[in-house]
Coordinates of C-alpha atoms in Angstrom, one line a residue:
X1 CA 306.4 263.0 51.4
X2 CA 303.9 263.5 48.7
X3 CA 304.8 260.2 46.7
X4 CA 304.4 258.5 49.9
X5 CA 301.0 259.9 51.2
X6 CA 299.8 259.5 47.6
X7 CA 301.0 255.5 47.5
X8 CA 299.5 255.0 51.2
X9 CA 296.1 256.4 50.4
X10 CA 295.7 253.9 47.0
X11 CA 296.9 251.1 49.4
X12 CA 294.2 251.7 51.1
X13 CA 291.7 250.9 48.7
X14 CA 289.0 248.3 48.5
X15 CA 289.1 245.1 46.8
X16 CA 285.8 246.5 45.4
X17 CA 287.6 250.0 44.3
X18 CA 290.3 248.5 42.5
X19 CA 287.6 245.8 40.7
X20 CA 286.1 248.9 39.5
X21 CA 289.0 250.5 38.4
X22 CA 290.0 247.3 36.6
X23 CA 286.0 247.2 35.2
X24 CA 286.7 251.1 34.3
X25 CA 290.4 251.0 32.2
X26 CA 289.1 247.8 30.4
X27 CA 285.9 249.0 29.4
X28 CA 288.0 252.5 28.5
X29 CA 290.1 250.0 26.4
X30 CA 287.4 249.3 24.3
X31 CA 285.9 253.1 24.2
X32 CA 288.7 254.2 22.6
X33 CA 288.8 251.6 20.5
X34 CA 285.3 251.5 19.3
X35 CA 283.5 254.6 20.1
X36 CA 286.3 256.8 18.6
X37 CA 286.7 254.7 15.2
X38 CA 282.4 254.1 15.0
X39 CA 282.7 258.1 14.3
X40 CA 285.4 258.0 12.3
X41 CA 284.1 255.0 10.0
X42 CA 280.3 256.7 10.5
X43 CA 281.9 259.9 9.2
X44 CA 283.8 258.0 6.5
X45 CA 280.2 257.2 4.9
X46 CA 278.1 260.4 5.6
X47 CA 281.1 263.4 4.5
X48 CA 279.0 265.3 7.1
X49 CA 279.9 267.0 10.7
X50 CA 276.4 267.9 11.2
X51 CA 274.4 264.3 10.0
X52 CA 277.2 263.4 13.1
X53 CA 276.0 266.0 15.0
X54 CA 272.3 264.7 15.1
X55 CA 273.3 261.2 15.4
X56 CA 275.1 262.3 18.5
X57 CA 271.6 264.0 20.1
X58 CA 269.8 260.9 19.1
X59 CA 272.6 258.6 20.7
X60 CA 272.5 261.1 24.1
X61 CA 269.1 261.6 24.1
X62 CA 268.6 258.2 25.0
X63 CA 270.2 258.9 28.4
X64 CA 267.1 260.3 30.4
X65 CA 265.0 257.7 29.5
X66 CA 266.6 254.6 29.9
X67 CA 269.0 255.5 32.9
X68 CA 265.9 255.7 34.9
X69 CA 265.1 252.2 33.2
X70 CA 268.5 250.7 33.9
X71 CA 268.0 252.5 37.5
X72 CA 264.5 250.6 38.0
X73 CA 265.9 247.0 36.9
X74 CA 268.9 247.6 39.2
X75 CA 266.7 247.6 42.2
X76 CA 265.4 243.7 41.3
X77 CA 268.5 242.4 39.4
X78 CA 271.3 244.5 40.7
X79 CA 273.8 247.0 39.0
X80 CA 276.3 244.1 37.6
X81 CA 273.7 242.7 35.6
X82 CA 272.2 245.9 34.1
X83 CA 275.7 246.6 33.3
X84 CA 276.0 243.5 31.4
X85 CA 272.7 244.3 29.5
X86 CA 274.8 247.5 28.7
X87 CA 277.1 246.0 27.5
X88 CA 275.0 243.7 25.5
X89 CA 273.2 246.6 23.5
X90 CA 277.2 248.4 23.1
X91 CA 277.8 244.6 21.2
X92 CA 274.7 244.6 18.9
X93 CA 275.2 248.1 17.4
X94 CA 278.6 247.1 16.4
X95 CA 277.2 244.0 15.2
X96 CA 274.7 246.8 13.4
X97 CA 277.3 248.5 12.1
X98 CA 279.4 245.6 10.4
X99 CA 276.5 243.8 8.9
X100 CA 274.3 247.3 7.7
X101 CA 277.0 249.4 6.6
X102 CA 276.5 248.7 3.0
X103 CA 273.1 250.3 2.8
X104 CA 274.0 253.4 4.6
X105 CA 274.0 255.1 1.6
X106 CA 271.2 254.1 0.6
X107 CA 269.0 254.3 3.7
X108 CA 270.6 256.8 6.4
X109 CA 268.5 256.4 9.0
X110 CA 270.2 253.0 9.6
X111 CA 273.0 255.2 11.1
X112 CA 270.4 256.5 13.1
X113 CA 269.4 253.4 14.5
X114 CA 272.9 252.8 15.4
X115 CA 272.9 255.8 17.5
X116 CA 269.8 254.6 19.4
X117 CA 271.3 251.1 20.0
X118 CA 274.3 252.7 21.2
X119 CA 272.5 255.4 24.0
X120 CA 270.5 252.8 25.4
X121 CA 273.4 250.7 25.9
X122 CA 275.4 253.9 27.3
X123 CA 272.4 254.3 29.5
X124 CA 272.4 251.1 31.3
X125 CA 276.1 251.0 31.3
X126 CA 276.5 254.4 32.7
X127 CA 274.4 254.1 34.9
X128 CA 275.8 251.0 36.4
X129 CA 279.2 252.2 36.6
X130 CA 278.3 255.3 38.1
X131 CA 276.2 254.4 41.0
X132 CA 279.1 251.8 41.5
X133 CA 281.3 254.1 41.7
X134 CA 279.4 255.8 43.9
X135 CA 279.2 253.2 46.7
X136 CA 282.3 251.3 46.5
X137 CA 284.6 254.9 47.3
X138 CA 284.2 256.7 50.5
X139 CA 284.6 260.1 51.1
X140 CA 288.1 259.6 52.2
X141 CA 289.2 257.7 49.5
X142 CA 287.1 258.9 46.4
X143 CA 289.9 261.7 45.4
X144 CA 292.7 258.7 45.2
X145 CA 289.7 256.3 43.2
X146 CA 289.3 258.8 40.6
X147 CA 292.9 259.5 40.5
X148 CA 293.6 256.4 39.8
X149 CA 291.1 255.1 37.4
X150 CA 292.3 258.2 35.6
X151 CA 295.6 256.9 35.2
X152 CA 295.0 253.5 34.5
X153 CA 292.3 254.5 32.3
X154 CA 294.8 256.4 30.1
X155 CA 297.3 253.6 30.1
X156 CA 294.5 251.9 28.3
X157 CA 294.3 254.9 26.1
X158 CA 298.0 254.3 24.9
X159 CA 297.2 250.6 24.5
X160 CA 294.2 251.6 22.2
X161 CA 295.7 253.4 19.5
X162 CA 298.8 251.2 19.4
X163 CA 296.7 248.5 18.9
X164 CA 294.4 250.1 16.8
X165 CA 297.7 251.4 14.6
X166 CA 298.7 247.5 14.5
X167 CA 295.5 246.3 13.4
X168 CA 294.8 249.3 10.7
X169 CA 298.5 248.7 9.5
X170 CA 297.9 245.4 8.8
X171 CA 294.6 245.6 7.0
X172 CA 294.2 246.3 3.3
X173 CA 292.7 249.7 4.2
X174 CA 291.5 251.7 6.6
X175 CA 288.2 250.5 6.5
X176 CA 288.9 247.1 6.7
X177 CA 291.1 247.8 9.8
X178 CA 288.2 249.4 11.8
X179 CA 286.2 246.3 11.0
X180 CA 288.9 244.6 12.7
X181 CA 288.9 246.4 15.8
X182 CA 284.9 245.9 16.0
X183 CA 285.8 242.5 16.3
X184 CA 288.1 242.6 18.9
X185 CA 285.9 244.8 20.6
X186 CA 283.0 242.6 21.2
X187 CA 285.4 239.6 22.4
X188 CA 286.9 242.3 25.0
X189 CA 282.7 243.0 26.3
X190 CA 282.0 239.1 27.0
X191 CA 285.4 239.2 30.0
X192 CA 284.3 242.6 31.3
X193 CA 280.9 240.9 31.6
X194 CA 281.8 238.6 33.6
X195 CA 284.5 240.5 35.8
X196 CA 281.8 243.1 36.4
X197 CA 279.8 240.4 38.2
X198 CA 282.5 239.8 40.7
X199 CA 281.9 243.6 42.0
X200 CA 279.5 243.7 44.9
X201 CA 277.8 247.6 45.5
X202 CA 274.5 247.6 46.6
X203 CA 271.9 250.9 47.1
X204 CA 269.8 251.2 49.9
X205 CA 266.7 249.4 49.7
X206 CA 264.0 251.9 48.9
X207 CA 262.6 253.2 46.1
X208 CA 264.1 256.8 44.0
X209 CA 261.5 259.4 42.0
X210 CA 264.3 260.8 39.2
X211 CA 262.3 264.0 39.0
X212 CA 262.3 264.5 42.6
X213 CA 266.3 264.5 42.3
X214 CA 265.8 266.8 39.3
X215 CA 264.2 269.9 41.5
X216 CA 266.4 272.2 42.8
X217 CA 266.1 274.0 46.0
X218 CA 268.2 276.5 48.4
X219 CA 266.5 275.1 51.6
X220 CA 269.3 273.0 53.2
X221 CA 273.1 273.1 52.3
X222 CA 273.1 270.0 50.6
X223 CA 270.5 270.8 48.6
X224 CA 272.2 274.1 47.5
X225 CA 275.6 271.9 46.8
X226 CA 273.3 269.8 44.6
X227 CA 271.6 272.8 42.9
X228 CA 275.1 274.1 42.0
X229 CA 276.1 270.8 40.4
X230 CA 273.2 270.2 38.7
X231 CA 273.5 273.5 36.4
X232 CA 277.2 273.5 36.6
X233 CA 277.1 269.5 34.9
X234 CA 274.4 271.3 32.4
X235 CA 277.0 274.2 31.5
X236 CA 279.6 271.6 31.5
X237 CA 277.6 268.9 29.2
X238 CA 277.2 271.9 26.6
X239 CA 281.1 272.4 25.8
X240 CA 282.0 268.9 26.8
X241 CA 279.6 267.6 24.2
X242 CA 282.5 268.4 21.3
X243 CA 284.7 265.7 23.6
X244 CA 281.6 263.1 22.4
X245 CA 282.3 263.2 18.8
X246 CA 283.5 266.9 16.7
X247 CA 286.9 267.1 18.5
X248 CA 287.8 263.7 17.6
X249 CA 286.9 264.0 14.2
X250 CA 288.5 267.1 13.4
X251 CA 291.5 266.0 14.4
X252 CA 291.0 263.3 12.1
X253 CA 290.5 265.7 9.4
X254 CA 293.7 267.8 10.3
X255 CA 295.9 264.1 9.5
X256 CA 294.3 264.3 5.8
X257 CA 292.1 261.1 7.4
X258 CA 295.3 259.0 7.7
X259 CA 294.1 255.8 10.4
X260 CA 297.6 255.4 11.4
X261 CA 298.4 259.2 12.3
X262 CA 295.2 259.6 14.2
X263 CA 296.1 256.9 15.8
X264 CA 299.7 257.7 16.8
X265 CA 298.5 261.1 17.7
X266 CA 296.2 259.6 20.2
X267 CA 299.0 257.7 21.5
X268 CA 300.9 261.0 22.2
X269 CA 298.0 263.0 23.6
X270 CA 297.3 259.9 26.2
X271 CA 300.7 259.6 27.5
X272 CA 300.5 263.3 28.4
X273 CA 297.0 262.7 29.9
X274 CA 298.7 260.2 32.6
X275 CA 301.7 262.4 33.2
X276 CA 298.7 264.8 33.8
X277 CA 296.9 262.5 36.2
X278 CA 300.3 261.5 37.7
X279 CA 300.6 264.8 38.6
X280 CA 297.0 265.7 39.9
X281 CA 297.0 263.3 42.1
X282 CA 300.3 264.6 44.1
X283 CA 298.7 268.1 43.6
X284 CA 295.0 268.5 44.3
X285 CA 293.7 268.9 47.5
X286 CA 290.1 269.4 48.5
X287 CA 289.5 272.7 49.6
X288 CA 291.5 273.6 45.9
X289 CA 288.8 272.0 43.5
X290 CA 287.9 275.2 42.2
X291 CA 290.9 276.6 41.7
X292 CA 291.6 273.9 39.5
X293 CA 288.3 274.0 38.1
X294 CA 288.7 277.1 36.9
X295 CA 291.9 277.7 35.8
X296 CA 292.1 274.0 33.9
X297 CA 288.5 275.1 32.4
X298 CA 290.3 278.2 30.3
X299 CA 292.9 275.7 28.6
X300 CA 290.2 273.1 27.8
X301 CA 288.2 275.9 25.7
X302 CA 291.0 277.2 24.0
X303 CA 292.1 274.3 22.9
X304 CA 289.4 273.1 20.9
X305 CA 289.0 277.0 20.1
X306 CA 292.3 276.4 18.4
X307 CA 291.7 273.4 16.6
X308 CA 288.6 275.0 14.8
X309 CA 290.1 278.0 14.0
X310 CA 293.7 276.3 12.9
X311 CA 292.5 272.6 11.3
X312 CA 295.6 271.3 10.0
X313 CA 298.4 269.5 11.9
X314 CA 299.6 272.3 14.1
X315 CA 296.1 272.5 15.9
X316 CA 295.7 269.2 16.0
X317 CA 299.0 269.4 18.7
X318 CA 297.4 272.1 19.9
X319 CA 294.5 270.4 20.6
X320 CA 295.5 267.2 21.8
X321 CA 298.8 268.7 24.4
X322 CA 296.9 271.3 25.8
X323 CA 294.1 269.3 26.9
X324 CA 295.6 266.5 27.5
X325 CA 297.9 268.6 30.2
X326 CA 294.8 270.4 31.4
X327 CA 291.9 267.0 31.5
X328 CA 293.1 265.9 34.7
X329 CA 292.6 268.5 36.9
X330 CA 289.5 269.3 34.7
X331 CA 287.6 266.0 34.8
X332 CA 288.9 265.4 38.6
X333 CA 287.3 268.6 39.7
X334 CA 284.2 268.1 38.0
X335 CA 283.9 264.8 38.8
X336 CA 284.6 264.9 42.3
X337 CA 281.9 268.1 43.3
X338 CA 279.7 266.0 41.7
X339 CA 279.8 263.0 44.2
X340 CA 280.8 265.4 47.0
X341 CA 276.8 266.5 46.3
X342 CA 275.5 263.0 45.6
X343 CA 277.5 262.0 48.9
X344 CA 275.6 264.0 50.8
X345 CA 272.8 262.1 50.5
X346 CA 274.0 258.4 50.8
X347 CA 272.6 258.0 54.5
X348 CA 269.3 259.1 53.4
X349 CA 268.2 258.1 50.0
X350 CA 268.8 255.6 47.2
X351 CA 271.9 257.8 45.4
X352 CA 271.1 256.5 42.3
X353 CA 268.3 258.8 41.4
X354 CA 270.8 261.4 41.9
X355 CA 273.4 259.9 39.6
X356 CA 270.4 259.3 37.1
X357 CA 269.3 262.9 37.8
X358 CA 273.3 264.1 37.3
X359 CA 273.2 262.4 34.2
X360 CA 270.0 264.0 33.0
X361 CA 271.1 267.1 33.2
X362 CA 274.6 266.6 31.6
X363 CA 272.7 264.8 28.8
X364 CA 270.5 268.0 28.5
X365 CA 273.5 270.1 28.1
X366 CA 275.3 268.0 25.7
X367 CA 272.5 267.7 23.2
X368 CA 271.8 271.2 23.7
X369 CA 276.1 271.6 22.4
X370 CA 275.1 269.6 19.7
X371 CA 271.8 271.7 18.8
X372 CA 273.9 274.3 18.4
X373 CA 276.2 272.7 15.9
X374 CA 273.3 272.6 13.8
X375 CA 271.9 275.4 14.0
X376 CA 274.8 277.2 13.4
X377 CA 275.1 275.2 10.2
X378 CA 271.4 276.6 9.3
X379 CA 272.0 280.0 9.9
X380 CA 275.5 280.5 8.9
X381 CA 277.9 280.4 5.7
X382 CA 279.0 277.0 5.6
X383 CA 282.8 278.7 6.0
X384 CA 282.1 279.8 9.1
X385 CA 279.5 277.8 11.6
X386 CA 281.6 275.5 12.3
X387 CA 284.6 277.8 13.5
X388 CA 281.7 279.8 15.4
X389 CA 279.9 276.6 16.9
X390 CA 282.9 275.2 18.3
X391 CA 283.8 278.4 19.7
X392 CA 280.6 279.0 21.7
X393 CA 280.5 275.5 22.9
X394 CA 284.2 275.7 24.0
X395 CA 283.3 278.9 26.0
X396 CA 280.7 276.9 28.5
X397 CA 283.7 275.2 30.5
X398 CA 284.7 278.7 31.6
X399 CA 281.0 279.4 32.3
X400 CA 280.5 276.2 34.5
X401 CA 283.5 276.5 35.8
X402 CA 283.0 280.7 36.7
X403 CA 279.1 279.7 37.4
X404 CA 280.4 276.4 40.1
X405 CA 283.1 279.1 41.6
X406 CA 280.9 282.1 42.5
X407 CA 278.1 280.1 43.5
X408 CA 280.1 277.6 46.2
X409 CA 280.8 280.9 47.7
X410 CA 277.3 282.3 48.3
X411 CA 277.0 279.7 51.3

């Protein structure tokens, strides 16, 4: 009965839902092709975790700022066109990347520039694709839209490292082979461009303050629900900020920085991610979001505990089966309390300054996980801050999880 009630409710999608989901696993496609292998090539030139580190605060520091922009334009222009623009900005910094790369050495803060390129694009992408999200799904089908761009999302994932694994095989060398994929990369953003514009979401025609949305009150119910989320996405955005760049890469490291490993490893860790998915969507139910929340929350912080404290091969399958078992019902929870509390006010505002303001705060937290990568590397042996970094950072999914949990039940 499950399979059935599951397959009716995704029948019942939108034309405009599944666009979206199609606009989501393609640009995924290309995440995981690019974002992954920018770090890993980046990485490849600096030797350093933490010079990553900052490039990552630079490139999510962007977020605040130019999601409000992106929000602005979207009024005039509409959100398929500042996607696009997104989109645009993703293509010039790999088009940084390939023609710079031989003077990173020499002059580092090009990698720095790259990193600002890439956030602003993030931002107006982001943006987009979450206030589209947003207003395509209603409230009775959002829990099958996420499932299922979850799913198809991580087909693309096992497409991605095949592909990558294809390319990188084929190439003289590793380096040459990301190259490669950079390539393919920006052919795969000129279609999504112009699929995106075949979406239609529009906001309500009034104006948003972002630092309105960013107050937090008890006043009303909604606005407790949307106090909750707001310092449960900053608790999350601290440990989920290793996601953004350190996990990747130390599993990189625990290969011995072989491209084709990494890349079958991926392949592994994002079949189990759909079997994952699969099964989330047959399991969770609305009034058990916390549950899952929580108890998905402990295996996503020990598995990246793991990793740091084991880096060779055997955390690496750590890593990557334990989270990959535990993201769905992770990511689904998180995700949908968060437009449960942006939901409630779709019949009296312009939502996007709350996904702008939801974003803000998530940015917060994750620069604040990767401020604490480097300070650990200030103030510690350089044997141990990363081990200890990795392990407080990990920690903050319990927290948010523990903090959305007892909080939800105060009202």
């Amino acid at each position: 009965m499950q399979n059935r009630s599951t397959l009716s409710s995704m029948n019942r999608l939108s034309k405009n839902e599944y666009m979206m989901t199609a606009v989501n696993c393609i640009y995924d496609l290309c995440s995981v092709l690019a974002s992954v292998f920018v770090n890993v090539y980046l990485y490849s030139y600096t030797g350093s975790l933490v010079t990553m580190a900052i490039y990552t605060a630079i490139r999510i520091g962007m977020f605040p700022i130019f999601f409000t922009v992106s929000g602005k334009l979207a009024e005039k222009w509409g959100f398929s066109r500042t996607l696009s623009i997104g989109l645009v900005f993703l293509a010039l910094q790999l088009v940084e990347v390939l023609a710079l790369n031989p003077w990173f050495d020499r002059y580092p803060a090009l990698i720095y520039l790259a990193a600002v390129i890439y956030g602003v694009g993030e931002s107006f992408f982001w943006c987009s694709i979450n206030s589209m999200n947003q207003l395509v799904s209603t409230l009775e089908s959002r829990s099958s839209f996420v499932s299922l761009m979850g799913i198809f999302n991580n087909l693309m994932s096992i497409v991605a490292p095949v592909l990558s694994s294809i390319i990188i095989a084929a190439s003289p060398d590793d380096t040459a082979g990301y190259i490669t994929i950079f390539k393919v990369v920006l052919v795969v953003y000129m279609i999504l461009v112009i699929l995106a514009f075949q979406v239609k979401a529009t906001a309500r025609a009034q104006d948003f303050k972002v630092l309105r949305c960013l107050k937090l009150s008890d006043s009303t119910p909604a606005e407790h629900l949307w106090k909750v989320n707001s310092i449960s996405t900053f608790l999350f955005g601290i440990s989920n900020s290793l996601s953004l760049m350190l996990s990747g890469l130390l599993v990189y490291n625990a290969t011995g920085g072989s491209g084709s490993l990494y890349s079958r490893l991926l392949t592994v860790f994002a079949v189990l991610t759909i079997i994952s998915y699969a099964y989330s969507s047959k399991k969770m139910k609305p009034d058990k979001l916390i549950y899952y929340y929580t108890h998905s929350a402990v295996w996503t912080a020990l598995s990246t505990i793991v990793l740091a404290l084991v880096p060779n091969l055997f955390g690496a399958l750590f890593y990557g089966i334990s989270s990959s078992l535990s993201s769905a019902f992770y990511w689904n929870s998180y995700s949908l309390i968060g437009m449960q509390a942006i939901g409630s006010y779709e019949k009296s505002e312009n939502i996007t300054g709350r996904v702008i303001a939801r974003e803000t705060y998530l940015s917060f937290g994750r620069c604040t996980g990767m401020f604490l990568i480097v300070l650990a590397d200030w103030l510690l042996p350089s044997e141990l801050y990363l081990s200890v970094s990795v392990t407080v950072i990990s920690l903050f999914s319990i927290v948010a999880s523990q903090y959305a949990k007892h909080a939800l039940q105060k009202k």
